[in-house]
Coordinates of C-alpha atoms and ligand atoms in Angstrom, one line a residue:
X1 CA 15.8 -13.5 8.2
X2 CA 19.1 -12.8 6.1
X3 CA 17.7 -13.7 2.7
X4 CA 15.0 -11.2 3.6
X5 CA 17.7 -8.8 4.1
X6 CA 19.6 -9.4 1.1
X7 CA 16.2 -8.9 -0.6
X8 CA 15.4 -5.8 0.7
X9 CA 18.9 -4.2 0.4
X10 CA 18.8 -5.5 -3.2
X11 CA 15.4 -3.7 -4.0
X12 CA 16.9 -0.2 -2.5
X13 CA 20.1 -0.6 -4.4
X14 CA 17.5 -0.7 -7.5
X15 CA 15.2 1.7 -6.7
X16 CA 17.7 4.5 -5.1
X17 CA 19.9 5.8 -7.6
X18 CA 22.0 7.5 -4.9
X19 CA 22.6 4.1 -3.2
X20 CA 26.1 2.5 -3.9
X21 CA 26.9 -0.3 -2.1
X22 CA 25.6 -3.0 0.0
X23 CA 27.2 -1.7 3.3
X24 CA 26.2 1.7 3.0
X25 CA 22.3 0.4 2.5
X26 CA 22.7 -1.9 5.7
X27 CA 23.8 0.7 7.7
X28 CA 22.6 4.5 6.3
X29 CA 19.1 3.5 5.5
X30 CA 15.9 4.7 8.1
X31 CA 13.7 3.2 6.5
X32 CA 14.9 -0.5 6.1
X33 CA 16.1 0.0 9.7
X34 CA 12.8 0.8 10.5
X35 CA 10.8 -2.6 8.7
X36 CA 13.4 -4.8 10.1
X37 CA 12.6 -3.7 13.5
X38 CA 9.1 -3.3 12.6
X39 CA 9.1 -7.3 11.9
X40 CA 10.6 -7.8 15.2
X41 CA 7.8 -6.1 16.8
X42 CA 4.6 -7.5 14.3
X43 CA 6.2 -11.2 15.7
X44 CA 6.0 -9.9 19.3
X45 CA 2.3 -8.2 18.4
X46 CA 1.3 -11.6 16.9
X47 CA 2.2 -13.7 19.8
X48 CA -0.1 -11.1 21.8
X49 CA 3.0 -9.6 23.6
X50 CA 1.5 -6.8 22.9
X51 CA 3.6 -4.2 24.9
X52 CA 7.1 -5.5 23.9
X53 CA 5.4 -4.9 20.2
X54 CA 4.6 -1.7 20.8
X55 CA 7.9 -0.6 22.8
X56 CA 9.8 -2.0 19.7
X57 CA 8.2 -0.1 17.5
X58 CA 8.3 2.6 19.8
X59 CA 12.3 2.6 19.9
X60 CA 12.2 2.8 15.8
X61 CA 9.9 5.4 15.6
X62 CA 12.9 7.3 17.6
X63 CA 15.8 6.2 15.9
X64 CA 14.7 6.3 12.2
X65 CA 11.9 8.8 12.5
X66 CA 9.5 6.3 11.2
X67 CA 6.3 5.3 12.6
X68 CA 5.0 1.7 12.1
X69 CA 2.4 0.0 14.3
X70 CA 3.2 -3.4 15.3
X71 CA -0.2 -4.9 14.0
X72 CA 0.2 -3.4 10.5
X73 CA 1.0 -6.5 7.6
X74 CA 4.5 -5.5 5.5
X75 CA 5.0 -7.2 2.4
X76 CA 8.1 -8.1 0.7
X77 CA 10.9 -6.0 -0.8
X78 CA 9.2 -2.7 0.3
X79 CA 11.2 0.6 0.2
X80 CA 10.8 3.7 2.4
X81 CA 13.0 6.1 1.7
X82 CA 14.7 8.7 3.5
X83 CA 11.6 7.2 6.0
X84 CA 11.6 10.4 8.5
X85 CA 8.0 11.4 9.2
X86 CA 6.2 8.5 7.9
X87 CA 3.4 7.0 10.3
X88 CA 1.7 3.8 9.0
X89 CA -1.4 2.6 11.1
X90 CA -2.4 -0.6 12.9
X91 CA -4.5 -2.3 10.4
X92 CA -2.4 -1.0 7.6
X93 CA -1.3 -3.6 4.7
X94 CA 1.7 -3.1 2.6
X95 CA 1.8 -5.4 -0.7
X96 CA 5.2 -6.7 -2.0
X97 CA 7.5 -4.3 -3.9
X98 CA 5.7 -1.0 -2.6
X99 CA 8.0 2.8 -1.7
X100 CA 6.8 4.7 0.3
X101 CA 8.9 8.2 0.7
X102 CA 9.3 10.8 3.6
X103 CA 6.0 12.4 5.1
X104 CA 3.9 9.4 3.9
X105 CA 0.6 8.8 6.5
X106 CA -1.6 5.2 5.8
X107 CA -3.9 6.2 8.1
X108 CA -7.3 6.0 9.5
X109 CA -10.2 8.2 9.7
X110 CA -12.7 5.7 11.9
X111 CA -12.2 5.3 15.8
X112 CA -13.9 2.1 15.9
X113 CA -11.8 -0.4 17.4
X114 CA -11.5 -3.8 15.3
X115 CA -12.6 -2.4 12.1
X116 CA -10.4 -2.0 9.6
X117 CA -9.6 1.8 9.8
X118 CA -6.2 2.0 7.6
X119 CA -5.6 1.4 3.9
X120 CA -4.2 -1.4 1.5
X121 CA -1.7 -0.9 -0.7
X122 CA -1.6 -3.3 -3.7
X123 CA 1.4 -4.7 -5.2
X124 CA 4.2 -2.1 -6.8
X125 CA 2.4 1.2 -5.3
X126 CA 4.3 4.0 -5.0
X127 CA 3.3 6.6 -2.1
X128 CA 5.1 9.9 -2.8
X129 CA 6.2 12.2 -0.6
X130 CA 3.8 14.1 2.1
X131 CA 0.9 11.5 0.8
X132 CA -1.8 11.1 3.0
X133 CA -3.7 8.1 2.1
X134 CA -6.7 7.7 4.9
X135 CA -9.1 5.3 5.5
X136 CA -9.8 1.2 5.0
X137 CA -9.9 1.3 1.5
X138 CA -7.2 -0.6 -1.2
X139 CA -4.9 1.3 -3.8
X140 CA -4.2 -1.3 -6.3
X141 CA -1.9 -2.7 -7.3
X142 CA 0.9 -0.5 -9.4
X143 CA -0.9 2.8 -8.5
X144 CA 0.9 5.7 -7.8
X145 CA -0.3 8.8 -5.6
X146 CA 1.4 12.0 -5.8
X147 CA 3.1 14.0 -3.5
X148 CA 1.0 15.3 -0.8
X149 CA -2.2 14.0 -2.3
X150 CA -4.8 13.2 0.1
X151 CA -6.7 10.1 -0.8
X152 CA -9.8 9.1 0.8
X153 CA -11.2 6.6 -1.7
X154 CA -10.3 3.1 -3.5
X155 CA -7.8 3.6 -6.2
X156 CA -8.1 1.5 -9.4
X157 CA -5.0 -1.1 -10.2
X158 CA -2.3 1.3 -12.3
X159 CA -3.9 4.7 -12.0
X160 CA -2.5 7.8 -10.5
X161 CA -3.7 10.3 -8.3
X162 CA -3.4 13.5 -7.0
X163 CA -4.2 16.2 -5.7
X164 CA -6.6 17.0 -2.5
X165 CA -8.6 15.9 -2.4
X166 CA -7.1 12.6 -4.5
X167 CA -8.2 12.8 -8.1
X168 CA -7.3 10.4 -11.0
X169 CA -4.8 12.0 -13.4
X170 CA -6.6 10.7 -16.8
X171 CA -4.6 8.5 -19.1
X172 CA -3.4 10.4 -22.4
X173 CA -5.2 8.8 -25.4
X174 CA -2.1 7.4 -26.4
X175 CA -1.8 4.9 -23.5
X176 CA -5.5 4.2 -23.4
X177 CA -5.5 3.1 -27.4
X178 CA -2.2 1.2 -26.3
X179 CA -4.2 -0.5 -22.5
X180 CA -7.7 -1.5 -24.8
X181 CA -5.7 -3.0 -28.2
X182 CA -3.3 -4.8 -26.2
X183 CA -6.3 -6.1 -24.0
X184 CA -9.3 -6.6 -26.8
X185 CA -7.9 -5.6 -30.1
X186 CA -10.4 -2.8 -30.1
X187 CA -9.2 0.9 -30.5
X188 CA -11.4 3.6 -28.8
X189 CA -11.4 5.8 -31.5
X190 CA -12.9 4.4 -34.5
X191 CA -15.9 5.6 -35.8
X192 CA -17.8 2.2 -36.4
X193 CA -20.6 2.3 -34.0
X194 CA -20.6 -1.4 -33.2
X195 CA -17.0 -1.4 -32.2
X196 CA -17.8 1.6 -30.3
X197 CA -21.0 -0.3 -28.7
X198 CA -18.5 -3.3 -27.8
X199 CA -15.9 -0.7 -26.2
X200 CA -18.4 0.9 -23.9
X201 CA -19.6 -2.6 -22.7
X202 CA -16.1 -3.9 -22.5
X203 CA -15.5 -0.3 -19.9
X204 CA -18.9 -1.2 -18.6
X205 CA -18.2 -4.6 -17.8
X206 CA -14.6 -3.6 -16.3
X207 CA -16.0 -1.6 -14.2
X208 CA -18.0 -3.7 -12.6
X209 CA -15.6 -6.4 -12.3
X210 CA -13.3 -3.4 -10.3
X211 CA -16.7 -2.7 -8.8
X212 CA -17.3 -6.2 -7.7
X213 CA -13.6 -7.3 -6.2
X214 CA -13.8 -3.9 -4.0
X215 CA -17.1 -5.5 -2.7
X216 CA -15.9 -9.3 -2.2
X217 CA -12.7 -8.0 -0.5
X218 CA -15.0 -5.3 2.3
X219 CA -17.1 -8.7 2.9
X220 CA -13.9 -10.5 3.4
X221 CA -12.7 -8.1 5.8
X222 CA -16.5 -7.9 7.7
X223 CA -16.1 -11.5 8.2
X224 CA -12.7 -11.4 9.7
X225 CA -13.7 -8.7 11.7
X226 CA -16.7 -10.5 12.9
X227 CA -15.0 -13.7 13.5
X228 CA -12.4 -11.7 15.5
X229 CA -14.9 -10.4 17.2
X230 CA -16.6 -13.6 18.1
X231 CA -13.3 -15.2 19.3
X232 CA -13.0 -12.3 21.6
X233 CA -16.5 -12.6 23.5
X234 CA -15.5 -16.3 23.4
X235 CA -12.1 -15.3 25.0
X236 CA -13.6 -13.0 27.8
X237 CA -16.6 -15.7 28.4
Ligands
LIG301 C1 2.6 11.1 -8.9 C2 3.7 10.7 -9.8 C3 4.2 9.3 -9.4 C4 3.1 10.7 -11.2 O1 3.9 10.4 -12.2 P1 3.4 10.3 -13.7 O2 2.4 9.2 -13.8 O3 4.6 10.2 -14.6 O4 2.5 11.6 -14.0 P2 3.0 13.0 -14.5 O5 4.2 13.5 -13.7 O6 3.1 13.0 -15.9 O7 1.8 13.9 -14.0 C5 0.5 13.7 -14.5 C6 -0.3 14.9 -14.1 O8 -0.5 15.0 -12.7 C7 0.0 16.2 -12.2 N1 0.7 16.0 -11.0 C8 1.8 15.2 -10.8 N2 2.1 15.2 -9.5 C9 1.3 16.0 -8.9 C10 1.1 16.4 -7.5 N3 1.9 15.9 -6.6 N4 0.1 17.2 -7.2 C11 -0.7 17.7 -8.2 N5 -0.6 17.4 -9.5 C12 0.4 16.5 -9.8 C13 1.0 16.7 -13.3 O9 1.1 18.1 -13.3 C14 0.3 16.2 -14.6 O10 -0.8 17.1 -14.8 P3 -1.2 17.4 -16.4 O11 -1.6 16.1 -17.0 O12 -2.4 18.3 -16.2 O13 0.0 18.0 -17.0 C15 4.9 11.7 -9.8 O14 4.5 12.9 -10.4 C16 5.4 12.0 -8.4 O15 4.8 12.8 -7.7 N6 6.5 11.5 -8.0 C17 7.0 12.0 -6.7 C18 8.0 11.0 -6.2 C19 8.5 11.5 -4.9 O16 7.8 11.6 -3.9 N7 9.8 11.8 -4.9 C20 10.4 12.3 -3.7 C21 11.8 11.7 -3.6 S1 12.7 12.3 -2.3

């Protein structure tokens, strides 16, 4: 429990350039406040006291202003910052090393109970301010969505979006001669049609890849749901 702590009053001191010191974190902070009681009530939640989850979580939501559901999976080392008005949903996952800032909704836009309805954020995303990310869909990892975007749909590992509704901002040329020589040794821009074949199969071949782990990880998630599901009828037989 401490070395969690330490961890995540380590990552704020590195990511908040107005933090100073160790005590002023621990104690001026909402938003690690706010996980620390939201792990309280995720143990509660997963030993099915459900209510006690929920009152916990309740009790944060009034004294740092930040909403967390008890059933939604935190990850290590993540950052909200200045935390008031963020509301994250039940079925919500936070990867490791994630900051999330003020105004910030993961939230769903299904009422089906046991689906997954909220979003997944990768490793190293950064939700900006006012964000709305909504639905069970996964930014990957190191993506960044801008303030008061409203994203409805997957976004790729390292992209940014925004806007509403969320749009990719498109990579300068720069960085996308930089992404494809350090991966393949194969600059977009040449003007030999084989290399410029390659590149498009290359793209086409990433994409499908992308393509492919968004599908393995939905039928990952249909299982569980299904298997959830199943224990439940099993439960109430
Ligand atoms: C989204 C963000 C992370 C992107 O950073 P980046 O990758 O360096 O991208 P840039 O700032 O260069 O912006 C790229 C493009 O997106 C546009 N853009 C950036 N943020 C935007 C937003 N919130 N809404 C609409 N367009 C936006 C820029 O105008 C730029 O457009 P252009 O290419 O046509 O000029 C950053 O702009 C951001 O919003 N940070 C906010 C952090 C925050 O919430 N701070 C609050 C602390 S209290």
């Amino acid at each position: 429990m401490f070395e969690r702590l330490r961890e995540d009053i380590a990552c704020i001191l590195e990511r908040d350039p107005a933090a100073r010191t160790r005590f002023e974190v621990l104690t001026c902070y909402p938003g690690l406040h706010a996980l620390v009681m939201q792990r309280w009530a995720h143990a509660c939640w997963m030993r099915g006291h459900k209510w006690a989850g929920r009152f916990i979580s309740h009790i944060a939501r009034f004294l740092t202003g930040v909403e967390i559901h008890p059933g939604a999976v935190i990850g290590r080392r993540v950052f909200i910052d200045h935390g008031m008005g963020v509301v994250i949903g039940e079925t919500a996952e936070i990867g490791d090393d994630c900051t999330i800032y003020q105004g910030v909704t993961l939230g769903g836009t299904s009422l089906y109970r046991g689906t997954k309805r909220h979003p997944t954020l990768g490793k190293g995303v950064v939700v900006s301010a006012g964000a709305k990310v909504l639905g069970g869909f996964t930014v990957g990892d190191g993506a960044r969505v801008g303030s008061n975007a409203v994203v409805l749909k997957e976004v790729p590992a390292g992209a940014t979006v925004v806007g509403v509704p969320g749009r990719l901002v498109e990579q300068s040329l720069a960085e996308k001669e930089k992404a494809h020589f350090a991966a393949y040794g194969v600059a977009p821009n040449q003007d030999d049609p084989y290399l410029k074949t390659l590149q498009s199969l290359v793209d086409h071949a990433q994409e499908l890849e992308q393509a492919l782990s968004v599908l393995t990880e939905k039928m990952r998630r249909m299982e569980a749901a299904e298997r959830s599901k199943t224990e439940q009828l099993r439960a109430i037989k």
